[in-house]
């Protein structure tokens, strides 16, 4: 048995070392199983659609384009293990991912070892690009803008002063909640409480705190993911607490309505970096193809993943041409991707020196009472550069 | 600060009671199995989870056909208890009994088996639900009859109908179990096997049958607790059993493992501690320690209690069996 195992490993290693001359693979990394699979699948399918549509073009250039999806399970350990497998496959020249900043940050350091380019459709933590890795780019916005955008809307438009802030203790949720709090306090508002919780079923202690909090909070801000906020809202409303609720893009999934119940979810505000199909006139046709092919509605992260994949493909095409129609190196692809300027579904995509999109879009949304995610009201779109970008 | 604490106190005690009854019912399964086999059946938290999942499925499929919410809940409780009880028997039959028959004396072997069974059951449920509904989060369907709420003592306590149901059913189950163990033939047999398995078999008791019954009783209690848990907290995942399971196990140890009234008491104490610190920690520490430290404080207190009373609150110091 052992000998066979060694033989298999040897053959596999040989195959990896050589690679195939005319195959180019693009990997996706996102949670495809577990609690956040609904969001992660959008990333995979969005990228898949873009790659399917570009296959013919790359065939003409002499390359077979293949998508290899990896499941990072929203878990940093799994993400890094996958990243090590990805860099050992020399045919993989680009990565679309991840969903979670906490996974993207350590994984992207693995990609950086071999200059493998990553374009993120969804990671909003500032540290993703603030490390200035030459291979890491994102087309979506950042938490240090998303949080403040939410705080400004709450303070200026909803006229809210006292906010009860909850977060999920992850790099994403806590980071977002902290940015929200900072701006709120700068504007003159007050964080009545700042509570972290990993709880997934019994939110009663926190709800009791909200009921007993003085001054009475006029808004609850929850930096976290729908899987936690959904049951929280259900229990909150069942217990008769009517305080308005706001969250970040972790709330941006139709699953939220199912878990919270549509009457409880209705009216919830959320900021998102991945706007809905309705916010992008150009996305309509793509969303129809998406629905036709996969039988599912295209949601925000699907659109962004589609764009992220196209950014990599545009860079790849430029790199192939620069390399004289030969397969480019990973470094060449990474450099070319950083130079890309294109019109995507989501608007102009162009990276600054850190890898942030020069002008990212932020959306303020409100959950509809119909229970249909696509009915959610787009309140406003804000276009803003990343802080400190040149 | 004191004023703020007092204003919330009745509510906190009430909510702690609800959680405490759930822990108490699950703790009974741990303590009974430990009583007869000296085995910590870690798979019990998954038996609890299976009960919860059955509850969700019964509500999903039968709610449109059964008009009466209470009848629907009764069906869910019975089915949840039965399915969980049968699963517990199967686990005993195929995972623990073969080990016992081979005369394994190493206590760690069944323990590791229990942990393994626990993982298998989690992913089995995840697999089945994934194929069946493609859902990871199962949501308990809302049924109007069970959703009412009242305010007691001039609004000091906000109570939901389902919370009263949870408490009522738990108390009935606990009383029933106490009766069964103390006043029936089966109860005598269970106690005999718990005291000394080989002597009990000399007295004409079939230990395998009694052990199997013990798993059935503990498992169904866990299953019923699961259905009530799903009703109360509404969102269920295949991994939802883990934390309540660990806490119920702690409750069993706190009460004195192997001791049935002890498990109930332990559950109620733990529920109160957890809810108390969950609500008050930020207030007591001026916001420096949030709700997330509730378990740390609750378990610190448990460690302290066990330092003073290693045998648990109601446990007796047992001499090593010879």
Short mmCIF file of C-alpha atoms in Angstrom, two decimals, chain B residues 135-246:
data_model
loop_
_atom_site.label_atom_id
_atom_site.label_comp_id
_atom_site.label_asym_id
_atom_site.label_seq_id
_atom_site.Cartn_x
_atom_site.Cartn_y
_atom_site.Cartn_z
CA UNK B 135 -30.47 23.88 3.82
CA UNK B 136 -27.84 24.26 6.46
CA UNK B 137 -29.86 26.49 8.75
CA UNK B 138 -33.16 24.89 9.58
CA UNK B 139 -35.75 27.33 10.71
CA UNK B 140 -38.59 26.31 12.99
CA UNK B 141 -41.85 27.25 11.36
CA UNK B 142 -43.85 29.84 13.24
CA UNK B 143 -47.26 28.63 14.39
CA UNK B 144 -49.63 31.34 15.57
CA UNK B 145 -51.11 29.43 18.53
CA UNK B 146 -47.72 29.10 20.16
CA UNK B 147 -46.53 32.63 19.53
CA UNK B 148 -48.55 34.56 22.09
CA UNK B 149 -46.92 36.49 24.88
CA UNK B 150 -47.88 38.06 28.18
CA UNK B 151 -46.32 40.56 30.53
CA UNK B 152 -46.28 39.52 34.15
CA UNK B 153 -45.83 41.63 37.28
CA UNK B 154 -46.50 44.93 35.59
CA UNK B 155 -44.17 44.30 32.67
CA UNK B 156 -41.26 43.05 34.77
CA UNK B 157 -41.33 39.73 32.94
CA UNK B 158 -42.01 39.34 29.27
CA UNK B 159 -43.04 35.73 28.78
CA UNK B 160 -43.92 33.82 25.63
CA UNK B 161 -46.48 31.07 25.48
CA UNK B 162 -43.84 28.69 24.21
CA UNK B 163 -41.66 29.40 27.23
CA UNK B 164 -44.45 28.22 29.53
CA UNK B 165 -44.94 25.15 27.37
CA UNK B 166 -41.22 24.43 27.57
CA UNK B 167 -41.24 24.66 31.34
CA UNK B 168 -44.45 22.66 31.72
CA UNK B 169 -43.26 19.83 29.48
CA UNK B 170 -39.85 19.74 31.19
CA UNK B 171 -41.38 19.55 34.66
CA UNK B 172 -43.71 16.75 33.54
CA UNK B 173 -40.84 14.81 32.02
CA UNK B 174 -38.67 15.28 35.10
CA UNK B 175 -41.45 14.17 37.44
CA UNK B 176 -42.23 11.23 35.17
CA UNK B 177 -38.62 10.14 35.17
CA UNK B 178 -38.33 10.42 38.94
CA UNK B 179 -41.43 8.25 39.27
CA UNK B 180 -40.12 5.74 36.76
CA UNK B 181 -36.76 5.37 38.43
CA UNK B 182 -38.04 5.22 41.99
CA UNK B 183 -41.37 3.45 41.76
CA UNK B 184 -41.38 1.01 38.86
CA UNK B 185 -39.80 -2.37 38.22
CA UNK B 186 -37.77 -0.99 35.35
CA UNK B 187 -36.51 1.73 37.69
CA UNK B 188 -35.42 -0.83 40.24
CA UNK B 189 -33.63 -2.77 37.52
CA UNK B 190 -31.88 0.35 36.26
CA UNK B 191 -30.73 1.22 39.74
CA UNK B 192 -29.57 -2.33 40.32
CA UNK B 193 -27.52 -2.34 37.12
CA UNK B 194 -26.12 1.05 38.04
CA UNK B 195 -25.04 -0.24 41.43
CA UNK B 196 -23.43 -3.43 40.27
CA UNK B 197 -23.86 -4.80 36.80
CA UNK B 198 -22.65 -8.34 37.38
CA UNK B 199 -24.56 -8.90 40.60
CA UNK B 200 -27.70 -7.52 38.96
CA UNK B 201 -27.36 -10.08 36.18
CA UNK B 202 -27.13 -12.82 38.81
CA UNK B 203 -30.47 -11.64 40.13
CA UNK B 204 -32.15 -12.38 36.82
CA UNK B 205 -31.81 -8.94 35.24
CA UNK B 206 -30.70 -8.84 31.63
CA UNK B 207 -28.18 -5.99 31.75
CA UNK B 208 -28.12 -5.47 27.98
CA UNK B 209 -31.85 -4.92 27.93
CA UNK B 210 -31.71 -2.52 30.84
CA UNK B 211 -28.81 -0.58 29.32
CA UNK B 212 -30.73 -0.36 26.07
CA UNK B 213 -33.79 0.96 27.95
CA UNK B 214 -31.62 3.49 29.73
CA UNK B 215 -30.37 4.80 26.41
CA UNK B 216 -33.96 4.91 25.15
CA UNK B 217 -35.16 6.95 28.12
CA UNK B 218 -32.17 9.31 28.15
CA UNK B 219 -32.31 9.66 24.37
CA UNK B 220 -36.02 10.49 24.26
CA UNK B 221 -35.61 13.07 26.99
CA UNK B 222 -32.80 14.60 24.95
CA UNK B 223 -34.98 14.51 21.83
CA UNK B 224 -37.90 16.22 23.58
CA UNK B 225 -35.49 18.83 24.90
CA UNK B 226 -34.27 19.31 21.32
CA UNK B 227 -37.79 19.95 19.99
CA UNK B 228 -38.42 22.47 22.77
CA UNK B 229 -35.06 24.11 22.12
CA UNK B 230 -35.92 24.49 18.43
CA UNK B 231 -39.29 25.97 19.34
CA UNK B 232 -37.72 28.48 21.69
CA UNK B 233 -34.61 29.55 19.77
CA UNK B 234 -35.91 28.89 16.21
CA UNK B 235 -32.71 28.30 14.22
CA UNK B 236 -31.14 24.85 14.15
CA UNK B 237 -28.00 23.56 12.46
CA UNK B 238 -26.46 20.08 12.50
CA UNK B 239 -23.85 21.44 14.91
CA UNK B 240 -26.28 23.07 17.29
CA UNK B 241 -26.00 20.26 19.84
CA UNK B 242 -22.37 20.76 20.69
CA UNK B 243 -22.52 23.69 23.11
CA UNK B 244 -25.75 22.77 24.92
CA UNK B 245 -24.37 19.22 25.10
CA UNK B 246 -21.14 20.30 26.74
#
